[in-house]
PDB file of C-alpha atoms in Angstrom:
ATOM      1  CA  MET A   1     -12.007 -12.683  -6.620  1.00 88.00           C
ATOM      2  CA  LYS A   2     -12.169  -9.527  -9.145  1.00 90.00           C
ATOM      3  CA  LEU A   3      -9.108  -7.629 -10.268  1.00 89.00           C
ATOM      4  CA  ILE A   4      -9.467  -3.895 -11.028  1.00 92.00           C
ATOM      5  CA  PRO A   5      -6.294  -2.687 -12.856  1.00 91.00           C
ATOM      6  CA  LEU A   6      -5.280   0.807 -12.121  1.00 93.00           C
ATOM      7  CA  PHE A   7      -3.802   3.071 -14.765  1.00 90.00           C
ATOM      8  CA  MET A   8      -0.390   2.454 -13.398  1.00 92.00           C
ATOM      9  CA  LYS A   9       1.050  -0.600 -14.834  1.00 90.00           C
ATOM     10  CA  ASP A  10       1.134  -3.523 -12.244  1.00 91.00           C
ATOM     11  CA  ALA A  11      -0.969  -1.839  -9.482  1.00 95.00           C
ATOM     12  CA  ALA A  12      -4.370  -3.138  -8.910  1.00 95.00           C
ATOM     13  CA  ILE A  13      -7.248  -3.429  -6.472  1.00 95.00           C
ATOM     14  CA  LEU A  14      -8.447  -6.790  -5.517  1.00 94.00           C
ATOM     15  CA  GLU A  15     -12.042  -7.324  -4.579  1.00 94.00           C
ATOM     16  CA  PRO A  16     -12.661 -10.654  -2.972  1.00 92.00           C
ATOM     17  CA  LYS A  17     -16.123 -12.500  -3.061  1.00 93.00           C
ATOM     18  CA  VAL A  18     -17.691 -12.014   0.140  1.00 94.00           C
ATOM     19  CA  TYR A  19     -20.319 -14.651   1.278  1.00 94.00           C
ATOM     20  CA  GLY A  20     -22.713 -13.026   3.877  1.00 94.00           C
ATOM     21  CA  ASP A  21     -25.788 -13.987   5.725  1.00 94.00           C
ATOM     22  CA  HIS A  22     -27.224 -13.441   9.329  1.00 96.00           C
ATOM     23  CA  ARG A  23     -24.179 -14.979  10.963  1.00 95.00           C
ATOM     24  CA  GLY A  24     -21.734 -12.601   9.235  1.00 94.00           C
ATOM     25  CA  TYR A  25     -19.591 -13.387   6.529  1.00 93.00           C
ATOM     26  CA  PHE A  26     -16.718 -15.455   4.799  1.00 94.00           C
ATOM     27  CA  MET A  27     -14.271 -14.684   2.187  1.00 92.00           C
ATOM     28  CA  GLU A  28     -11.056 -15.807   0.859  1.00 91.00           C
ATOM     29  CA  SER A  29      -8.613 -13.015   1.666  1.00 92.00           C
ATOM     30  CA  TYR A  30      -5.768 -14.562  -0.098  1.00 92.00           C
ATOM     31  CA  ASN A  31      -5.533 -17.404  -2.824  1.00 90.00           C
ATOM     32  CA  GLU A  32      -2.480 -17.834  -4.449  1.00 91.00           C
ATOM     33  CA  GLN A  33      -4.134 -19.854  -7.589  1.00 91.00           C
ATOM     34  CA  ILE A  34      -6.507 -16.858  -8.320  1.00 88.00           C
ATOM     35  CA  LEU A  35      -3.575 -14.283  -8.471  1.00 89.00           C
ATOM     36  CA  LEU A  36      -1.675 -16.511 -10.558  1.00 91.00           C
ATOM     37  CA  ASP A  37      -4.812 -16.821 -12.919  1.00 91.00           C
ATOM     38  CA  HIS A  38      -4.597 -12.907 -13.074  1.00 87.00           C
ATOM     39  CA  GLY A  39      -0.862 -13.070 -14.069  1.00 88.00           C
ATOM     40  CA  ILE A  40       0.135 -11.924 -10.578  1.00 89.00           C
ATOM     41  CA  HIS A  41       3.198 -13.864  -9.739  1.00 91.00           C
ATOM     42  CA  HIS A  42       4.530 -12.891  -6.212  1.00 93.00           C
ATOM     43  CA  ALA A  43       5.920 -15.253  -3.439  1.00 94.00           C
ATOM     44  CA  PHE A  44       4.602 -13.329  -0.351  1.00 96.00           C
ATOM     45  CA  ILE A  45       6.945 -14.446   2.453  1.00 96.00           C
ATOM     46  CA  GLN A  46       5.753 -12.104   5.610  1.00 96.00           C
ATOM     47  CA  ASP A  47       2.751 -10.652   7.077  1.00 97.00           C
ATOM     48  CA  ASN A  48       2.739  -7.331   8.689  1.00 97.00           C
ATOM     49  CA  GLN A  49       0.024  -5.984  10.772  1.00 98.00           C
ATOM     50  CA  SER A  50      -0.330  -2.125  12.433  1.00 98.00           C
ATOM     51  CA  LEU A  51      -2.898  -0.748  14.639  1.00 98.00           C
ATOM     52  CA  SER A  52      -3.383   2.977  14.541  1.00 98.00           C
ATOM     53  CA  ALA A  53      -5.235   4.260  17.836  1.00 98.00           C
ATOM     54  CA  GLU A  54      -6.400   7.548  16.072  1.00 98.00           C
ATOM     55  CA  ALA A  55      -7.957   8.848  13.060  1.00 98.00           C
ATOM     56  CA  GLY A  56      -5.502  10.984  11.226  1.00 98.00           C
ATOM     57  CA  VAL A  57      -2.507   8.672  11.652  1.00 98.00           C
ATOM     58  CA  LEU A  58      -0.362   8.995   8.316  1.00 98.00           C
ATOM     59  CA  ARG A  59       2.328   6.173   7.907  1.00 98.00           C
ATOM     60  CA  GLY A  60       4.279   6.739   4.745  1.00 97.00           C
ATOM     61  CA  LEU A  61       5.159   7.140   1.921  1.00 98.00           C
ATOM     62  CA  HIS A  62       7.575   4.119   2.317  1.00 98.00           C
ATOM     63  CA  TYR A  63       9.672   2.003  -0.014  1.00 98.00           C
ATOM     64  CA  GLN A  64      12.917  -0.324  -0.035  1.00 98.00           C
ATOM     65  CA  LEU A  65      15.391  -0.076  -2.860  1.00 98.00           C
ATOM     66  CA  HIS A  66      16.610  -2.891  -5.112  1.00 97.00           C
ATOM     67  CA  PRO A  67      17.716  -5.693  -4.346  1.00 97.00           C
ATOM     68  CA  LYS A  68      15.424  -5.652  -1.400  1.00 98.00           C
ATOM     69  CA  ALA A  69      12.268  -3.846  -2.947  1.00 98.00           C
ATOM     70  CA  GLN A  70       8.913  -5.254  -1.817  1.00 98.00           C
ATOM     71  CA  THR A  71       5.621  -5.868  -3.345  1.00 97.00           C
ATOM     72  CA  LYS A  72       2.652  -5.368  -0.782  1.00 98.00           C
ATOM     73  CA  LEU A  73      -0.959  -6.718  -0.837  1.00 98.00           C
ATOM     74  CA  VAL A  74      -2.525  -4.386   1.560  1.00 98.00           C
ATOM     75  CA  ARG A  75      -6.146  -4.849   3.382  1.00 98.00           C
ATOM     76  CA  VAL A  76      -7.869  -3.543   6.376  1.00 98.00           C
ATOM     77  CA  ILE A  77      -9.290  -5.966   9.041  1.00 97.00           C
ATOM     78  CA  SER A  78     -10.939  -3.328  11.202  1.00 98.00           C
ATOM     79  CA  GLY A  79     -11.557   0.441  10.468  1.00 98.00           C
ATOM     80  CA  ALA A  80     -10.890   2.440   7.251  1.00 98.00           C
ATOM     81  CA  ILE A  81      -7.760   4.053   5.371  1.00 98.00           C
ATOM     82  CA  TYR A  82      -7.136   6.251   2.413  1.00 98.00           C
ATOM     83  CA  ASP A  83      -4.332   4.174   0.882  1.00 98.00           C
ATOM     84  CA  VAL A  84      -1.993   5.820  -1.549  1.00 98.00           C
ATOM     85  CA  ILE A  85       0.617   4.696  -4.037  1.00 98.00           C
ATOM     86  CA  VAL A  86       3.203   6.749  -5.904  1.00 98.00           C
ATOM     87  CA  ASP A  87       4.936   5.460  -9.125  1.00 98.00           C
ATOM     88  CA  ILE A  88       8.786   6.070  -8.452  1.00 98.00           C
ATOM     89  CA  ARG A  89      10.005   3.998 -11.509  1.00 97.00           C
ATOM     90  CA  ARG A  90      11.988   6.760 -13.494  1.00 95.00           C
ATOM     91  CA  GLN A  91      11.133   5.059 -16.866  1.00 95.00           C
ATOM     92  CA  SER A  92       7.510   4.611 -16.162  1.00 96.00           C
ATOM     93  CA  PRO A  93       5.274   6.857 -18.316  1.00 96.00           C
ATOM     94  CA  THR A  94       3.297   7.352 -14.801  1.00 97.00           C
ATOM     95  CA  PHE A  95       6.524   8.181 -12.811  1.00 97.00           C
ATOM     96  CA  GLY A  96       5.461  10.845 -10.035  1.00 97.00           C
ATOM     97  CA  GLN A  97       1.767  10.078 -10.461  1.00 98.00           C
ATOM     98  CA  TRP A  98      -0.325   8.811  -7.586  1.00 98.00           C
ATOM     99  CA  LYS A  99      -3.398   6.989  -6.842  1.00 98.00           C
ATOM    100  CA  GLY A 100      -5.514   7.016  -3.611  1.00 98.00           C
ATOM    101  CA  VAL A 101      -8.183   4.358  -2.766  1.00 98.00           C
ATOM    102  CA  ILE A 102     -10.350   3.708   0.320  1.00 98.00           C
ATOM    103  CA  LEU A 103      -9.643   0.264   1.854  1.00 98.00           C
ATOM    104  CA  SER A 104     -11.944  -0.720   4.814  1.00 98.00           C
ATOM    105  CA  GLU A 105     -13.432  -3.485   6.811  1.00 97.00           C
ATOM    106  CA  HIS A 106     -16.720  -2.893   5.009  1.00 96.00           C
ATOM    107  CA  ASN A 107     -15.508  -2.895   1.380  1.00 97.00           C
ATOM    108  CA  GLN A 108     -12.832  -5.950   1.843  1.00 97.00           C
ATOM    109  CA  ARG A 109     -10.748  -4.310  -0.956  1.00 97.00           C
ATOM    110  CA  GLN A 110      -7.133  -4.946  -1.296  1.00 98.00           C
ATOM    111  CA  LEU A 111      -4.323  -3.025  -3.036  1.00 98.00           C
ATOM    112  CA  LEU A 112      -1.393  -4.619  -4.770  1.00 97.00           C
ATOM    113  CA  VAL A 113       1.515  -2.276  -4.589  1.00 98.00           C
ATOM    114  CA  PRO A 114       4.172  -3.326  -7.027  1.00 96.00           C
ATOM    115  CA  GLN A 115       7.884  -3.170  -6.415  1.00 97.00           C
ATOM    116  CA  GLY A 116       8.859   0.606  -7.617  1.00 97.00           C
ATOM    117  CA  PHE A 117       5.781   2.276  -5.807  1.00 98.00           C
ATOM    118  CA  ALA A 118       6.047   4.239  -2.604  1.00 98.00           C
ATOM    119  CA  HIS A 119       3.234   3.392  -0.130  1.00 98.00           C
ATOM    120  CA  GLY A 120       1.443   5.329   2.558  1.00 98.00           C
ATOM    121  CA  PHE A 121      -1.893   5.344   4.151  1.00 98.00           C
ATOM    122  CA  CYS A 122      -4.150   7.691   6.661  1.00 98.00           C
ATOM    123  CA  THR A 123      -6.483   6.227   9.003  1.00 98.00           C
ATOM    124  CA  LEU A 124      -9.999   7.574   8.632  1.00 98.00           C
ATOM    125  CA  ILE A 125     -11.460   6.027  11.899  1.00 97.00           C
ATOM    126  CA  PRO A 126      -9.806   5.167  15.524  1.00 98.00           C
ATOM    127  CA  ARG A 127      -8.400   1.761  16.152  1.00 98.00           C
ATOM    128  CA  THR A 128      -7.763   0.883  12.454  1.00 98.00           C
ATOM    129  CA  GLN A 129      -5.798  -2.251  11.657  1.00 98.00           C
ATOM    130  CA  VAL A 130      -4.127  -2.832   8.682  1.00 98.00           C
ATOM    131  CA  VAL A 131      -2.396  -6.119   7.395  1.00 98.00           C
ATOM    132  CA  TYR A 132      -0.060  -6.689   4.388  1.00 97.00           C
ATOM    133  CA  LYS A 133       1.884  -9.303   2.891  1.00 97.00           C
ATOM    134  CA  VAL A 134       5.046  -8.516   1.441  1.00 98.00           C
ATOM    135  CA  ASP A 135       7.402 -10.577  -1.004  1.00 98.00           C
ATOM    136  CA  ALA A 136      10.758  -9.504   0.532  1.00 97.00           C
ATOM    137  CA  PHE A 137      12.116  -9.056   4.168  1.00 97.00           C
ATOM    138  CA  TYR A 138      12.124  -5.541   5.686  1.00 97.00           C
ATOM    139  CA  SER A 139      15.872  -4.338   5.185  1.00 98.00           C
ATOM    140  CA  PRO A 140      16.772  -1.216   7.264  1.00 97.00           C
ATOM    141  CA  GLU A 141      19.621  -0.318   4.878  1.00 98.00           C
ATOM    142  CA  HIS A 142      17.288  -0.330   1.872  1.00 98.00           C
ATOM    143  CA  ASP A 143      14.388   1.447   3.638  1.00 98.00           C
ATOM    144  CA  ARG A 144      13.417   4.711   2.181  1.00 98.00           C
ATOM    145  CA  GLY A 145      10.616   7.202   2.167  1.00 98.00           C
ATOM    146  CA  ILE A 146       9.263  10.424   0.525  1.00 98.00           C
ATOM    147  CA  LEU A 147       7.766  13.184   2.274  1.00 98.00           C
ATOM    148  CA  TRP A 148       4.050  12.705   2.618  1.00 98.00           C
ATOM    149  CA  ASN A 149       3.126  16.323   1.622  1.00 98.00           C
ATOM    150  CA  ASP A 150       5.449  16.780  -1.109  1.00 98.00           C
ATOM    151  CA  PRO A 151       4.069  19.800  -2.853  1.00 98.00           C
ATOM    152  CA  GLU A 152       4.954  18.497  -6.415  1.00 97.00           C
ATOM    153  CA  LEU A 153       3.036  15.307  -5.585  1.00 98.00           C
ATOM    154  CA  ALA A 154       0.161  17.337  -4.426  1.00 98.00           C
ATOM    155  CA  ILE A 155      -1.505  14.220  -2.851  1.00 98.00           C
ATOM    156  CA  ASP A 156      -4.978  15.015  -1.696  1.00 98.00           C
ATOM    157  CA  TRP A 157      -4.759  13.506   1.879  1.00 98.00           C
ATOM    158  CA  PRO A 158      -7.944  13.484   4.285  1.00 98.00           C
ATOM    159  CA  VAL A 159      -5.954  15.534   6.659  1.00 97.00           C
ATOM    160  CA  THR A 160      -4.012  18.713   6.823  1.00 94.00           C
ATOM    161  CA  GLU A 161      -2.156  17.925  10.260  1.00 97.00           C
ATOM    162  CA  PRO A 162      -1.623  14.079  10.266  1.00 98.00           C
ATOM    163  CA  ILE A 163      -0.178  12.224  13.169  1.00 98.00           C
ATOM    164  CA  LEU A 164       3.268  11.371  12.130  1.00 98.00           C
ATOM    165  CA  SER A 165       6.166   9.527  13.325  1.00 98.00           C
ATOM    166  CA  ASP A 166       9.545  11.323  13.546  1.00 98.00           C
ATOM    167  CA  LYS A 167      11.071   9.320  10.725  1.00 97.00           C
ATOM    168  CA  ASP A 168       7.982  10.127   8.402  1.00 98.00           C
ATOM    169  CA  GLN A 169       8.342  13.954   8.999  1.00 97.00           C
ATOM    170  CA  LYS A 170      11.918  14.040   7.689  1.00 97.00           C
ATOM    171  CA  HIS A 171      11.512  12.033   4.522  1.00 98.00           C
ATOM    172  CA  PRO A 172      12.884  13.995   1.198  1.00 98.00           C
ATOM    173  CA  VAL A 173      10.585  15.134  -1.441  1.00 98.00           C
ATOM    174  CA  LEU A 174      10.473  13.025  -4.587  1.00 98.00           C
ATOM    175  CA  ARG A 175      12.860  15.047  -6.478  1.00 97.00           C
ATOM    176  CA  GLY A 176      15.627  14.492  -3.711  1.00 97.00           C
ATOM    177  CA  ALA A 177      14.644  10.842  -2.924  1.00 98.00           C
ATOM    178  CA  GLU A 178      17.131   8.030  -3.556  1.00 97.00           C
ATOM    179  CA  LEU A 179      15.562   5.779  -6.195  1.00 97.00           C
ATOM    180  CA  ASN A 180      16.888   2.853  -8.193  1.00 97.00           C
ATOM    181  CA  PHE A 181      13.824   1.547 -10.078  1.00 93.00           C
ATOM    182  CA  ASP A 182      14.374   1.851 -13.978  1.00 78.00           C
TER     183      ASP A 182
END
């Protein structure tokens, strides 16, 4: 597995080795030892999966506060997404900066989203399925979000009128968000 560090400390793209032939392909989507060899020490305890029926579904930007903050390892098993992370660690030199990457069933890339980052994605094609591992259980009382179109963040989403949940339409902008990542 190849690890591609991002300019934001602790965030990375993982590219598994894919072995293909006339039958299809095989790959290891997760190997704890390979991650440990790259200095990634997370005990993932839960897998989550979502299906978005239409292109243009935007989920996010989500995070959980300490002590229930989550690291996520995100991948697409069918379809494609534009996946975005935002550094929300106040003392970080990249605080408030974002990075977007395309994850798809074809490129097999995975995105490591460390604690202290807000995460969201927009589906690029219908019937997209996303799976991700987390290292902490969901905690409704620690669940928070940032408005997807915060003008100060100026995220270059691939849609201007996304399909959003009621919850995701009501998040505050980063400047007004509750953060406890220092």
